[in-house]
Coordinates of C-alpha atoms in Angstrom, one line a residue:
X1 CA 79.3 -117.0 -63.7
X2 CA 77.5 -118.0 -66.9
X3 CA 79.0 -121.5 -67.0
X4 CA 77.4 -122.4 -63.7
X5 CA 74.0 -121.3 -65.0
X6 CA 74.4 -123.2 -68.3
X7 CA 75.4 -126.4 -66.4
X8 CA 72.4 -126.1 -64.1
X9 CA 70.1 -125.8 -67.2
X10 CA 71.7 -128.7 -68.9
X11 CA 71.2 -130.9 -65.8
X12 CA 67.5 -130.0 -65.7
X13 CA 67.2 -131.0 -69.4
X14 CA 69.0 -134.4 -68.8
X15 CA 67.0 -135.2 -65.7
X16 CA 63.7 -134.4 -67.5
X17 CA 64.5 -136.6 -70.4
X18 CA 65.8 -139.5 -68.3
X19 CA 63.4 -139.5 -65.4
X20 CA 60.3 -137.7 -66.4
X21 CA 57.4 -140.1 -65.8
X22 CA 54.9 -138.5 -68.1
X23 CA 55.0 -136.5 -71.3
X24 CA 54.0 -133.4 -69.4
X25 CA 56.7 -133.8 -66.8
X26 CA 59.3 -134.2 -69.5
X27 CA 58.0 -131.2 -71.4
X28 CA 58.1 -129.0 -68.3
X29 CA 61.6 -130.2 -67.3
X30 CA 63.0 -129.6 -70.7
X31 CA 61.4 -126.2 -71.0
X32 CA 62.8 -125.2 -67.6
X33 CA 66.3 -126.3 -68.4
X34 CA 66.2 -124.6 -71.8
X35 CA 65.0 -121.4 -70.2
X36 CA 68.1 -121.3 -68.0
X37 CA 70.6 -122.3 -70.7
X38 CA 69.3 -120.0 -73.4
X39 CA 69.0 -116.9 -71.1
X40 CA 72.5 -117.6 -69.7
X41 CA 74.0 -117.8 -73.2
X42 CA 71.9 -114.9 -74.5
X43 CA 71.1 -112.6 -71.6
X44 CA 68.7 -110.3 -73.4
X45 CA 66.1 -108.3 -71.5
X46 CA 63.4 -110.5 -70.0
X47 CA 60.7 -108.5 -71.9
X48 CA 62.2 -109.6 -75.2
X49 CA 63.0 -113.1 -73.9
X50 CA 59.5 -113.9 -72.8
X51 CA 58.1 -112.6 -76.1
X52 CA 60.1 -114.9 -78.4
X53 CA 57.9 -116.3 -81.2
X54 CA 58.9 -119.2 -83.4
X55 CA 59.5 -118.3 -87.0
X56 CA 59.4 -114.6 -86.0
X57 CA 61.9 -113.6 -83.3
X58 CA 63.1 -117.2 -82.8
X59 CA 64.1 -118.5 -86.2
X60 CA 65.7 -121.6 -87.7
X61 CA 68.1 -120.9 -90.6
X62 CA 69.7 -123.9 -92.3
X63 CA 69.4 -126.0 -89.2
X64 CA 70.7 -123.4 -86.7
X65 CA 68.5 -121.3 -84.4
X66 CA 68.7 -117.6 -84.2
X67 CA 67.2 -114.9 -81.9
X68 CA 66.1 -111.9 -83.9
X69 CA 64.9 -108.9 -82.0
X70 CA 63.8 -106.0 -84.2
X71 CA 65.1 -102.5 -83.5
X72 CA 61.7 -101.2 -82.3
X73 CA 61.7 -103.8 -79.5
X74 CA 65.2 -103.1 -78.1
X75 CA 66.2 -100.4 -75.6
X76 CA 69.1 -99.4 -77.8
X77 CA 66.9 -99.2 -80.9
X78 CA 69.2 -101.5 -82.8
X79 CA 68.5 -104.9 -84.3
X80 CA 69.7 -107.7 -81.9
X81 CA 70.6 -110.9 -83.7
X82 CA 72.2 -113.9 -81.9
X83 CA 73.0 -117.4 -83.1
X84 CA 72.2 -120.1 -80.6
X85 CA 75.3 -122.3 -79.9
X86 CA 75.3 -125.6 -81.8
X87 CA 75.8 -127.7 -78.6
X88 CA 72.2 -127.0 -77.5
X89 CA 70.6 -127.3 -81.0
X90 CA 69.4 -130.8 -80.3
X91 CA 67.8 -129.7 -77.1
X92 CA 66.0 -126.8 -78.8
X93 CA 64.8 -129.1 -81.6
X94 CA 63.5 -131.6 -79.1
X95 CA 61.6 -128.9 -77.2
X96 CA 60.2 -127.1 -80.2
X97 CA 59.1 -130.3 -82.1
X98 CA 57.9 -132.4 -79.2
X99 CA 57.7 -131.0 -75.7
X100 CA 56.3 -127.5 -76.6
X101 CA 53.4 -129.2 -78.4
X102 CA 52.5 -131.0 -75.1
X103 CA 52.5 -127.7 -73.3
X104 CA 50.4 -126.1 -76.0
X105 CA 47.9 -129.0 -75.8
X106 CA 48.0 -129.4 -79.5
X107 CA 47.2 -125.8 -80.4
X108 CA 49.1 -125.4 -83.7
X109 CA 48.4 -121.7 -83.8
X110 CA 50.3 -121.0 -80.7
X111 CA 53.9 -120.1 -81.8
X112 CA 55.1 -118.7 -78.5
X113 CA 58.4 -120.2 -77.5
X114 CA 57.8 -120.2 -73.7
X115 CA 54.4 -121.8 -72.9
X116 CA 52.7 -122.3 -69.5
X117 CA 52.1 -125.8 -68.4
X118 CA 48.8 -124.8 -66.7
X119 CA 47.2 -122.5 -69.3
X120 CA 48.8 -123.7 -72.5
X121 CA 49.4 -120.1 -73.4
X122 CA 52.5 -117.9 -73.6
X123 CA 54.1 -117.2 -70.3
X124 CA 53.9 -113.6 -69.2
X125 CA 57.1 -111.6 -68.5
X126 CA 56.3 -111.6 -64.8
X127 CA 55.5 -115.3 -64.5
X128 CA 58.6 -116.1 -66.5
X129 CA 60.8 -114.0 -64.2
X130 CA 59.3 -115.7 -61.2
X131 CA 59.9 -119.1 -62.7
X132 CA 63.5 -118.4 -63.5
X133 CA 64.2 -117.2 -59.9
X134 CA 62.5 -120.3 -58.5
X135 CA 64.5 -122.6 -60.8
X136 CA 67.9 -121.1 -60.0
X137 CA 67.1 -121.1 -56.3
X138 CA 66.3 -124.8 -56.5
X139 CA 69.1 -125.9 -58.7
X140 CA 72.1 -123.8 -57.6
X141 CA 70.9 -122.5 -54.2
X142 CA 70.8 -118.9 -55.3
X143 CA 67.9 -116.8 -56.6
X144 CA 69.2 -115.5 -59.9
X145 CA 66.7 -113.1 -61.4
X146 CA 66.7 -112.5 -65.2
X147 CA 68.5 -109.2 -64.6
X148 CA 71.2 -111.0 -62.7
X149 CA 71.7 -113.2 -65.8
X150 CA 72.8 -110.0 -67.5
X151 CA 75.1 -109.2 -64.6
X152 CA 76.6 -112.8 -64.8
X153 CA 77.1 -112.4 -68.6
X154 CA 79.0 -109.1 -68.1
X155 CA 81.1 -110.5 -65.3
X156 CA 81.9 -113.6 -67.3
X157 CA 82.9 -111.6 -70.3
X158 CA 85.2 -109.5 -68.0
X159 CA 86.8 -112.6 -66.4
X160 CA 87.4 -114.6 -69.6
X161 CA 87.4 -112.0 -72.3
X162 CA 89.7 -109.4 -70.8
X163 CA 91.4 -109.0 -74.2
X164 CA 88.1 -107.9 -75.8
X165 CA 87.1 -104.8 -73.8
X166 CA 83.8 -104.3 -75.6
X167 CA 82.6 -107.9 -75.3
X168 CA 80.2 -107.3 -72.4
X169 CA 78.7 -104.2 -74.1
X170 CA 78.0 -106.2 -77.3
X171 CA 76.7 -109.1 -75.3
X172 CA 74.2 -106.9 -73.5
X173 CA 73.5 -104.7 -76.6
X174 CA 74.5 -101.6 -74.8
X175 CA 75.2 -98.4 -76.7
X176 CA 77.6 -97.0 -74.1
X177 CA 80.4 -99.3 -73.1
X178 CA 80.7 -97.4 -69.8
X179 CA 77.5 -99.0 -68.7
X180 CA 79.3 -102.3 -68.2
X181 CA 82.5 -100.9 -66.8
X182 CA 81.5 -101.8 -63.2
X183 CA 81.5 -105.4 -64.2
X184 CA 85.0 -105.2 -65.5
X185 CA 86.1 -103.5 -62.3
X186 CA 84.4 -106.2 -60.2
X187 CA 86.1 -108.9 -62.3
X188 CA 89.5 -107.2 -62.0
X189 CA 89.1 -107.2 -58.2
X190 CA 87.9 -110.9 -58.3
X191 CA 91.0 -111.9 -60.4
X192 CA 93.3 -110.0 -58.1
X193 CA 91.8 -111.6 -55.0
X194 CA 92.2 -115.0 -56.6
X195 CA 95.8 -114.5 -57.5
X196 CA 96.5 -113.1 -54.0
X197 CA 94.9 -116.2 -52.5
X198 CA 97.2 -118.4 -54.6
X199 CA 100.3 -116.4 -53.5
X200 CA 99.2 -116.7 -49.8
X201 CA 98.7 -120.5 -50.2
X202 CA 102.1 -120.9 -51.9
X203 CA 103.7 -118.9 -49.0
X204 CA 102.0 -121.0 -46.3
X205 CA 102.8 -124.3 -47.9
X206 CA 106.5 -123.4 -48.3
X207 CA 106.7 -122.0 -44.8
X208 CA 105.2 -125.1 -43.2
X209 CA 107.8 -127.2 -45.0
X210 CA 110.7 -125.4 -43.4

């Protein structure tokens, strides 16, 4: 679920800030952690995620960061706007103001959000996807591709937002809510299995006490 991905990203950020021995090591670590956290919270398509540009599609408004994907760049042909949660604002500020500059090697004209530590240029969609898979495999033991971040988001919305039937569709910016129906079906099965396990545990504990 999304919460596990977010926690993995936050751990990477904390470890980089506390134990990074060089400015570059800290910059790479914070970037990697923020990649995971931001994509988990806002599971947009990797093509749009990799193309985020500061002051264009990644904007600061009154101290809060926003993702702004214009309609011509979305599959649904609708503007996609999302506010970054306040609890990671400090991490974003630190990355944008300090660590990203290290990765850019002082190139003030480079406004790409995700920057390669080897080239100093914007990470390509392919390289970003490969990096995300590598990071999730190393931190949580599972290769979670960018597309699976969207699956996790839909499943999490189904598990925790059952009272909001169109939450997953809105999260993934789908026109047709039926596209995410399979995730609700999976979550229903998951919840049912969990409840069944609790019932079974209750029965076993009481039976053993007889």
